C-alpha cells in the first residue's frame, strides 16, 4: 500500500512533503520561474478557468513550486490547506480581511508586533472594523470583550517581544461560543514546537521570513487552516488582491523547511544556555524565556508547547544600559529580525515596537530597559562569551 505522508514523522514531512517531481526526476524541487501557463486549446483554457480541469493559470493564483511549499507546510502543521503570501504581514492582513466585514468587531491580544498592531489600530478601522484589545493571558478579559458582532480573535503566542503565552484552546472555545474565528500568529513557537490548529484555533499565520527561511534571505508568509474555511475566506482575496509569494522565494523557503526542525532545536538549546547566563547576571533585572521554569506561564507552556523557542527577553533597567549591551556585542548582530542562524538582538521600544504608543507599551510591560535576543547557531561557547562581556559592560 502507498505511504500516506500524513502518517510520516514531522522530520520526513519537512524533507519530502508535497514533493511533485517532473519527468526528469529531480531530487531538489524544481523552480518554476514562470508567470503564466499555456493551454493546449481554447477549450482547455475555458475548462481551467471554469475550474472544471486542474492546472495552473497565473502566478498570482498559484505556481507549482509555491504549491510544493504550501503542501509541505500544511503537512507539517497538520492543516488541510496552506496558502503562501509574499510576507508575514501579507499573511496577517489577508487572514483578518477574509474574516471581517464593515461593522464587525475583532478582539486582539494587546501584545502584538508593531505592524500587526498598525493593521488592527489604523487600517481595519478605515474599513469599519472595530477592535477591543485584551490582556491575552486573562481568559475573562477575552470573554468580556465579546460583542454580538464579534467575528474574529487574534493573538500571538508567544507574543512579541515579552513572550506572553495565551491558552489557545480556552480562547478558541470562547471565540467559537461567540461565533468568531481564532487566528494565531505562531511565529515565535514555529511549527516545530506548537500546533495551534490541534489546540483548537481556526487559522494559523506565519512570517516565513523568520525561522522557516532562517538564513536571512527572503520574505514570505503563510496562512493555514481547514480547506472549507480557507477557500471561503481567502481564495478570492488571494486571487484578486495579489499578495502572492514569488516562486523563487517559495523554493528558498522549501529548502528552509528541510532543515527547520534541526535548526530550531539547536537554536533552542543554545538559547537555553544563554538565557541561564543572562538570568544569573547581576545587571539583569528580569529574564523571560519560554524554556525556563521561572517563565510566569511555565505550566501552560508545558501543556501547549514542546519546546521553548530561541527568543529571550531581558530587562537591563534603562535604555542606556540596553543600548550599551547592544553596542558591546562583537559576534551577535544588532538587528530586528529573528529566527535566523545568526544571533541577533534588538531594543524593541525603539525598533520593532516603536510605532506602539508609549502608554500601550507600558501596559504590556515594555519599558526601555528590555532587550530581545534571537539566538542562532553559533558555537555556544562563543555566544556565551559575547553576551557575558556585553552584559559586564552594560
Ligand atoms: C510575530 C510576527 N508576526 C508577523 C511578522 C511580520 O512578518 P514579515 O516581516 O515577514 O512581514 C513579524 C516580524 O516581522 C513578527 O514578529
XYZ file of C-alpha atoms and ligand atoms in Angstrom:
410
model
C 0.000 0.000 0.000
C 1.264 3.533 -0.778
C 2.579 5.542 2.175
C 0.289 8.324 3.427
C 2.530 11.390 4.031
C 0.168 12.439 6.831
C 1.402 9.409 8.794
C 5.072 10.399 8.428
C 7.124 11.784 11.281
C 7.441 15.565 11.087
C 11.112 15.339 10.032
C 10.099 13.251 7.000
C 7.254 15.598 6.141
C 9.719 18.528 6.290
C 12.039 16.908 3.758
C 9.622 15.093 1.447
C 6.153 16.546 1.998
C 4.351 17.839 -1.080
C 7.105 16.606 -3.429
C 5.887 16.764 -7.048
C 8.615 15.718 -9.487
C 8.719 16.487 -13.183
C 9.568 13.801 -15.733
C 13.277 14.490 -15.098
C 13.141 13.017 -11.617
C 14.972 15.935 -9.987
C 15.994 15.464 -6.337
C 15.806 19.143 -5.428
C 12.360 20.643 -6.067
C 12.021 22.295 -9.480
C 11.894 26.077 -9.575
C 9.115 27.121 -11.956
C 10.045 30.738 -12.582
C 7.055 31.406 -14.801
C 4.255 33.934 -14.538
C 1.742 32.231 -16.770
C 0.919 28.883 -18.328
C -0.072 27.795 -21.858
C -3.142 25.704 -22.702
C -3.383 23.011 -25.367
C -6.547 24.586 -26.819
C -9.091 27.315 -26.273
C -11.368 24.635 -24.896
C -8.679 23.635 -22.346
C -8.277 27.285 -21.256
C -12.026 27.583 -20.819
C -12.157 24.410 -18.711
C -9.299 25.542 -16.495
C -10.807 28.981 -15.878
C -14.156 27.354 -15.140
C -12.457 25.170 -12.518
C -13.507 22.008 -14.391
C -9.937 20.950 -15.215
C -6.944 21.016 -12.865
C -3.835 23.057 -13.632
C -2.187 26.409 -13.107
C -3.387 29.647 -14.694
C -1.268 32.544 -13.476
C 1.368 33.074 -10.800
C -0.922 35.330 -8.778
C -3.329 32.378 -8.332
C -0.773 29.588 -7.930
C 2.546 28.139 -9.060
C 3.925 24.566 -8.947
C 6.944 25.490 -6.764
C 4.788 27.549 -4.417
C 2.339 24.677 -4.234
C 5.045 22.275 -3.035
C 5.892 24.796 -0.306
C 2.215 25.152 0.637
C 1.617 21.395 0.690
C 4.770 20.727 2.715
C 3.988 23.352 5.356
C 0.360 22.168 5.565
C 1.560 18.614 6.195
C 3.972 19.769 8.896
C 1.271 21.825 10.594
C -1.437 19.169 10.302
C -3.552 21.636 8.271
C -5.842 20.725 5.383
C -4.689 23.727 3.392
C -1.930 26.328 3.280
C -1.711 29.433 1.109
C 1.606 31.225 0.842
C 1.942 35.013 0.842
C 4.700 37.480 -0.014
C 5.447 38.309 3.643
C 4.244 37.616 7.157
C 2.398 40.926 7.166
C 0.571 39.980 3.956
C -0.492 36.793 5.747
C -1.804 38.694 8.793
C -3.569 41.275 6.617
C -5.268 38.673 4.411
C -6.084 36.415 7.375
C -8.023 39.231 9.057
C -9.594 40.804 5.944
C -11.018 37.477 4.870
C -12.839 37.022 8.167
C -14.090 40.569 8.761
C -16.567 42.928 7.088
C -17.567 46.546 7.778
C -19.486 46.611 11.057
C -17.685 43.589 12.508
C -15.669 43.531 15.718
C -12.264 41.974 16.425
C -10.785 41.044 19.813
C -6.978 41.062 19.850
C -4.271 40.303 22.379
C -2.699 43.656 23.222
C 0.906 42.457 22.858
C 1.341 42.411 19.092
C 4.235 43.007 16.710
C 4.232 46.721 15.701
C 2.991 46.230 12.128
C 0.217 43.829 13.243
C -0.808 46.447 15.724
C -0.891 49.065 12.945
C -3.200 46.859 10.860
C -5.554 46.440 13.801
C -5.466 50.019 15.127
C -5.095 52.075 11.943
C -6.016 50.017 8.894
C -9.069 47.959 9.869
C -10.968 50.997 11.263
C -10.785 52.562 7.768
C -13.000 49.686 6.649
C -15.403 49.903 9.556
C -13.908 47.174 11.779
C -13.541 47.974 15.481
C -11.173 46.201 17.860
C -11.005 45.632 21.590
C -7.516 44.880 22.918
C -7.236 42.499 25.853
C -4.585 41.126 28.163
C -4.203 37.852 26.264
C -3.316 35.918 29.420
C -6.683 36.797 31.015
C -9.486 34.486 29.842
C -12.158 36.620 31.499
C -10.943 39.626 29.512
C -11.441 37.725 26.220
C -14.932 36.755 27.312
C -15.822 40.271 28.494
C -14.684 41.796 25.190
C -17.134 39.758 23.100
C -19.909 41.733 21.372
C -22.788 40.454 19.250
C -20.830 41.467 16.116
C -17.504 39.874 17.142
C -16.281 37.777 14.210
C -12.585 37.182 14.899
C -9.981 36.880 17.662
C -6.268 37.497 17.016
C -3.356 36.501 19.215
C 0.412 35.978 19.064
C 1.525 33.191 21.366
C 4.267 33.519 22.495
C 3.912 37.241 21.847
C 6.497 39.634 20.527
C 8.562 40.836 22.396
C 7.922 39.799 26.025
C 6.887 36.189 25.297
C 3.445 36.230 26.895
C 1.688 32.923 26.304
C -2.050 32.508 25.680
C -4.142 29.425 26.471
C -5.019 28.751 22.838
C -7.603 26.011 23.472
C -9.520 28.040 26.065
C -9.511 31.196 23.932
C -10.684 29.149 20.919
C -13.651 27.919 22.967
C -14.613 31.495 23.892
C -14.278 32.556 20.243
C -16.368 29.665 18.968
C -19.111 30.198 21.546
C -19.289 33.792 20.279
C -19.465 32.678 16.635
C -15.946 34.020 15.954
C -12.790 32.501 14.458
C -9.454 32.447 16.295
C -6.333 33.464 14.329
C -2.982 32.565 15.931
C 0.355 34.055 14.861
C 2.661 31.111 15.558
C 5.932 32.758 14.520
C 7.708 32.519 17.865
C 6.794 28.874 18.548
C 7.384 27.679 14.949
C 5.685 24.525 13.586
C 8.346 22.566 15.469
C 7.091 23.425 18.962
C 3.389 24.297 18.673
C 0.433 23.234 16.509
C -2.311 25.797 17.223
C -4.852 24.094 14.926
C -4.630 20.926 17.021
C -5.169 23.109 20.112
C -8.442 24.387 18.619
C -7.700 27.564 16.683
C -9.109 28.134 13.185
C -6.338 29.922 11.292
C -2.561 29.927 11.786
C -0.336 32.609 10.277
C 3.421 32.659 9.826
C 6.082 35.067 8.838
C 8.166 32.513 6.903
C 10.835 35.224 6.834
C 11.756 34.129 10.339
C 12.726 30.523 11.224
C 11.341 28.935 8.031
C 13.895 30.783 5.904
C 16.160 31.140 8.911
C 19.096 32.237 6.803
C 18.352 35.910 6.190
C 17.440 35.680 2.501
C 13.777 36.168 1.626
C 10.430 37.421 2.916
C 7.481 35.060 2.958
C 4.302 34.252 4.819
C 1.659 31.565 5.135
C -1.962 31.111 6.188
C -3.171 27.653 7.239
C -6.480 26.099 8.211
C -9.334 23.833 7.179
C -9.920 23.695 3.418
C -13.530 24.916 3.552
C -12.794 27.989 5.662
C -9.598 28.784 3.744
C -11.418 28.587 0.419
C -14.401 30.600 1.546
C -12.418 33.306 3.341
C -9.264 33.643 1.246
C -9.463 32.180 -2.252
C -10.857 35.274 -3.947
C -8.841 37.776 -1.881
C -5.587 35.994 -2.728
C -6.516 35.746 -6.392
C -7.647 39.330 -6.876
C -5.545 41.432 -4.497
C -2.152 39.950 -5.364
C -0.122 39.142 -2.223
C 1.372 36.052 -3.940
C 4.734 34.624 -2.852
C 7.319 34.581 -5.658
C 8.271 31.071 -6.857
C 11.929 31.854 -6.192
C 11.126 32.684 -2.569
C 8.961 29.557 -2.353
C 11.950 27.497 -3.474
C 14.237 29.104 -0.885
C 11.624 28.526 1.822
C 11.223 24.875 0.774
C 14.939 24.407 1.382
C 14.425 26.165 4.714
C 11.696 23.723 5.728
C 14.035 20.777 5.120
C 16.316 21.901 7.958
C 13.775 23.771 10.119
C 13.483 21.087 12.780
C 17.245 20.669 13.147
C 17.948 24.382 13.224
C 15.175 25.320 15.649
C 16.098 22.562 18.093
C 19.775 23.553 18.115
C 18.897 27.255 18.388
C 16.645 26.453 21.331
C 19.442 24.517 23.046
C 21.770 27.472 22.576
C 19.057 29.844 23.791
C 18.569 27.814 26.979
C 22.246 28.150 27.783
C 22.353 31.874 27.018
C 19.102 32.505 28.933
C 20.570 30.912 32.071
C 23.691 33.034 31.774
C 21.609 36.209 31.314
C 19.265 35.357 34.201
C 22.236 34.861 36.558
C 23.936 38.126 35.632
C 23.935 40.867 38.289
C 22.972 43.624 35.785
C 19.802 41.867 34.619
C 16.566 42.683 36.431
C 14.384 40.114 34.755
C 14.722 37.403 32.123
C 11.863 35.841 30.194
C 12.435 32.653 28.211
C 9.744 30.087 27.420
C 12.159 27.242 28.215
C 12.849 28.325 31.810
C 10.789 27.181 34.800
C 10.563 30.809 36.026
C 8.523 31.912 32.972
C 5.273 33.232 34.541
C 3.272 30.742 32.451
C 5.605 27.756 32.638
C 2.726 25.343 33.380
C 0.770 26.467 30.310
C 3.901 26.293 28.148
C 4.455 22.694 29.260
C 0.889 21.905 28.175
C 0.822 23.503 24.743
C 4.425 23.847 23.541
C 7.014 21.111 23.169
C 9.990 23.493 23.339
C 10.882 26.998 24.487
C 11.945 28.511 21.160
C 15.006 30.623 20.531
C 13.935 34.091 21.710
C 14.912 35.597 25.060
C 13.743 38.924 26.527
C 15.590 40.605 29.378
C 15.399 43.882 31.259
C 18.555 45.884 31.912
C 16.684 48.655 33.706
C 17.238 51.591 31.331
C 17.593 52.498 27.679
C 21.215 53.482 28.357
C 22.107 50.040 29.735
C 20.197 48.242 26.947
C 21.989 50.256 24.255
C 25.371 49.726 25.972
C 24.712 45.990 25.920
C 23.863 46.066 22.201
C 26.874 48.220 21.373
C 29.138 45.877 23.364
C 28.289 42.786 21.273
C 31.027 41.562 18.933
C 29.512 38.381 17.467
C 25.751 38.825 17.899
C 24.316 41.371 15.431
C 22.136 44.318 16.347
C 19.136 43.521 14.150
C 15.366 43.426 14.400
C 14.856 40.105 12.633
C 14.571 36.791 14.490
C 14.782 33.068 13.894
C 17.985 33.388 11.885
C 21.094 31.175 12.000
C 22.919 34.334 13.068
C 22.143 35.512 16.595
C 20.686 38.997 16.772
C 19.496 41.366 19.452
C 17.292 44.430 19.338
C 15.854 47.181 21.534
C 12.118 46.712 20.884
C 10.870 50.052 22.196
C 12.968 51.995 19.651
C 12.696 49.466 16.784
C 10.070 46.733 16.347
C 7.556 48.271 18.771
C 8.429 51.912 18.125
C 5.072 52.624 16.461
C 3.180 51.467 19.558
C 2.168 54.477 21.691
C 4.261 54.650 24.877
C 1.235 54.196 27.154
C 0.376 50.953 25.346
C 3.973 49.760 25.524
C 3.931 50.327 29.275
C 0.639 48.431 29.515
C 2.385 45.301 28.205
C 5.385 45.948 30.474
C 7.702 47.034 27.661
C 9.887 49.638 29.350
C 13.060 50.968 27.753
C 15.383 48.549 29.543
C 14.181 45.498 27.590
C 16.314 43.744 25.013
C 15.037 40.936 22.768
C 17.530 38.390 21.576
C 17.084 35.715 18.914
C 19.665 33.006 19.446
C 21.254 31.413 16.393
C 23.523 28.537 15.521
C 26.942 29.874 16.542
C 29.032 27.853 18.966
C 27.533 28.093 22.455
C 30.904 28.987 23.991
C 31.405 31.957 21.670
C 27.825 33.140 22.192
C 28.084 32.919 25.965
C 31.369 34.831 25.981
C 29.971 37.574 23.733
C 26.788 38.005 25.763
C 28.607 37.903 29.135
C 31.120 40.523 28.011
C 28.373 42.832 26.699
C 26.411 42.407 29.947
C 29.514 43.223 32.028
C 29.859 46.465 30.108
C 26.154 47.409 30.208
C 5.047 37.868 15.319
C 5.284 38.429 13.955
N 4.294 38.371 13.038
C 4.461 38.872 11.801
C 5.646 39.467 11.424
C 5.753 40.036 10.031
O 6.462 39.236 9.162
P 7.197 39.776 7.826
O 8.365 40.617 8.274
O 7.590 38.534 7.107
O 6.206 40.580 7.059
C 6.704 39.548 12.350
C 8.014 40.141 12.050
O 8.357 40.847 11.151
C 6.524 39.010 13.645
O 7.497 39.064 14.573
